[in-house]
Short mmCIF file of C-alpha atoms in Angstrom, two decimals:
data_model
loop_
_atom_site.label_atom_id
_atom_site.label_comp_id
_atom_site.label_asym_id
_atom_site.label_seq_id
_atom_site.Cartn_x
_atom_site.Cartn_y
_atom_site.Cartn_z
CA UNK A 1342 10.38 20.01 -39.61
CA UNK A 1343 8.19 20.22 -36.52
CA UNK A 1344 9.43 19.09 -33.14
CA UNK A 1345 7.16 17.96 -30.36
CA UNK A 1346 8.16 18.17 -26.77
CA UNK A 1347 6.58 16.55 -23.79
CA UNK A 1348 7.32 16.02 -20.15
CA UNK A 1349 7.40 12.61 -18.58
CA UNK A 1350 6.93 12.20 -14.88
CA UNK A 1351 7.72 9.21 -12.76
CA UNK A 1352 7.57 8.26 -9.15
CA UNK A 1353 10.32 9.57 -6.94
CA UNK A 1354 10.61 8.30 -3.38
CA UNK A 1355 12.69 9.05 -0.34
CA UNK A 1356 14.16 5.94 1.29
CA UNK A 1357 11.56 4.69 3.78
CA UNK A 1358 12.48 4.80 7.46
CA UNK A 1359 12.89 1.89 9.81
CA UNK A 1360 9.91 -0.32 10.61
CA UNK A 1361 9.41 1.62 13.86
CA UNK A 1362 9.56 4.98 12.03
CA UNK A 1363 7.11 3.76 9.41
CA UNK A 1364 4.81 2.44 12.16
CA UNK A 1365 4.78 5.89 13.72
CA UNK A 1366 4.21 7.63 10.36
CA UNK A 1367 1.46 5.32 9.07
CA UNK A 1368 -2.21 5.51 9.96
CA UNK A 1369 -2.56 1.74 9.54
CA UNK A 1370 -0.10 -1.14 9.56
CA UNK A 1371 -1.41 -4.62 8.93
CA UNK A 1372 -0.75 -7.94 7.23
CA UNK A 1373 -3.33 -9.56 5.04
CA UNK A 1374 -4.24 -11.43 1.90
CA UNK A 1375 -5.54 -9.62 -1.18
CA UNK A 1376 -9.04 -10.92 -1.93
CA UNK A 1377 -10.05 -8.40 -4.60
CA UNK A 1378 -8.43 -5.82 -6.89
CA UNK A 1379 -10.66 -3.33 -8.73
CA UNK A 1380 -8.86 -1.51 -11.55
CA UNK A 1381 -10.79 1.33 -13.19
CA UNK A 1382 -11.46 1.11 -16.90
CA UNK A 1383 -12.78 3.48 -19.48
CA UNK A 1384 -11.70 5.49 -22.46
CA UNK A 1385 -9.16 7.64 -20.67
CA UNK A 1386 -6.71 5.66 -18.58
CA UNK A 1387 -4.00 7.19 -16.43
CA UNK A 1388 -1.15 5.62 -14.45
CA UNK A 1389 -2.52 7.54 -11.47
CA UNK A 1390 -6.03 6.05 -11.63
CA UNK A 1391 -7.08 4.80 -8.19
CA UNK A 1392 -7.03 1.01 -7.77
CA UNK A 1393 -9.08 -0.38 -4.85
CA UNK A 1394 -7.51 -3.39 -3.14
CA UNK A 1395 -9.49 -5.41 -0.58
CA UNK A 1396 -7.54 -7.27 2.09
CA UNK A 1397 -8.54 -10.02 4.47
CA UNK A 1398 -6.57 -8.84 7.50
CA UNK A 1399 -4.66 -11.43 9.51
CA UNK A 1400 -2.84 -9.11 11.96
CA UNK A 1401 -2.63 -5.40 12.62
CA UNK A 1402 -0.18 -3.21 14.51
CA UNK A 1403 -1.90 0.13 14.08
CA UNK A 1404 -5.26 1.39 12.87
CA UNK A 1405 -8.55 -0.37 12.41
CA UNK A 1406 -9.21 -3.80 13.86
CA UNK A 1407 -11.54 -4.72 10.99
CA UNK A 1408 -11.20 -8.16 9.39
CA UNK A 1409 -11.43 -6.56 5.94
CA UNK A 1410 -9.79 -3.33 4.78
CA UNK A 1411 -9.78 -1.52 1.44
CA UNK A 1412 -6.61 0.27 0.40
CA UNK A 1413 -6.24 2.60 -2.56
CA UNK A 1414 -3.10 2.81 -4.69
CA UNK A 1415 -2.23 4.27 -8.07
CA UNK A 1416 -2.66 2.08 -11.13
CA UNK A 1417 1.04 1.99 -12.03
CA UNK A 1418 4.46 2.11 -10.39
CA UNK A 1419 5.42 5.15 -12.46
CA UNK A 1420 2.82 7.02 -10.38
CA UNK A 1421 4.06 5.31 -7.18
CA UNK A 1422 1.32 2.67 -7.23
CA UNK A 1423 1.97 -0.68 -5.57
CA UNK A 1424 1.16 -3.71 -7.75
CA UNK A 1425 -0.86 -5.80 -5.31
CA UNK A 1426 -1.82 -9.23 -6.65
CA UNK A 1427 -4.96 -11.11 -5.72
CA UNK A 1428 -4.19 -14.16 -3.59
CA UNK A 1429 -0.87 -12.80 -2.29
CA UNK A 1430 -0.27 -11.71 1.32
CA UNK A 1431 1.41 -8.43 2.23
CA UNK A 1432 2.63 -6.33 5.12
CA UNK A 1433 1.04 -2.93 4.42
CA UNK A 1434 1.98 0.48 5.76
CA UNK A 1435 -0.89 2.79 4.79
CA UNK A 1436 -1.82 6.40 5.41
CA UNK A 1437 -5.12 8.23 5.21
CA UNK A 1438 -5.37 10.36 2.06
CA UNK A 1439 -7.36 13.55 1.46
CA UNK A 1440 -10.53 11.47 0.92
CA UNK A 1441 -10.08 9.65 4.27
CA UNK A 1442 -9.27 6.44 2.38
CA UNK A 1443 -6.36 4.23 3.32
CA UNK A 1444 -3.62 4.61 0.73
CA UNK A 1445 -0.43 2.63 0.09
CA UNK A 1446 2.35 3.07 -2.44
CA UNK A 1447 5.84 1.89 -3.34
CA UNK A 1448 7.47 4.62 -1.24
CA UNK A 1449 6.72 2.88 2.06
CA UNK A 1450 7.97 -0.41 3.51
CA UNK A 1451 4.91 -2.24 2.13
CA UNK A 1452 6.07 -5.63 0.90
CA UNK A 1453 5.09 -9.19 0.19
CA UNK A 1454 4.65 -10.87 3.56
CA UNK A 1455 7.26 -13.48 2.56
CA UNK A 1456 9.80 -10.65 2.11
CA UNK A 1457 8.94 -8.81 5.34
CA UNK A 1458 10.69 -10.99 7.96
CA UNK A 1459 12.87 -8.11 9.19
CA UNK A 1460 9.89 -5.78 9.62
CA UNK A 1461 7.81 -8.47 11.33
CA UNK A 1462 10.64 -9.15 13.78
CA UNK A 1463 10.97 -5.43 14.57
CA UNK A 1464 7.21 -4.82 14.83
CA UNK A 1465 6.66 -7.70 17.24
CA UNK A 1466 3.39 -9.49 17.74
CA UNK A 1467 0.44 -7.84 16.09
CA UNK A 1468 -3.19 -8.08 17.09
CA UNK A 1469 -5.86 -10.25 15.53
CA UNK A 1470 -8.82 -8.32 14.09
CA UNK A 1471 -12.02 -8.53 16.10
CA UNK A 1472 -14.62 -6.93 13.82
#
């Protein structure tokens, strides 16, 4: 009888810091509504495939003051990807990855805006995008 072995990997996160610590760590912190989600397709699909999420920014606390931002995340939560849904609004803590793209994942304080009251209270008033 033949036995097959394989390794399975999943996302492992350290508890995110306070809103102020995450603000310091992140390259961009903003709230916005998802207006587009582009999921790669093809023959070979991986949970780590990059998903491009376009946000209409309503407020920002750090980073670009653009009205629209694109954030990359992994395709699946098992690879730490955040499952952003078109039409929903989020508070996003993003960092710049090795490709100079903004990147967000489930290991940060990123959350649905409706679930982010504590963070919003701690962050204070944000700024409205100007460009």
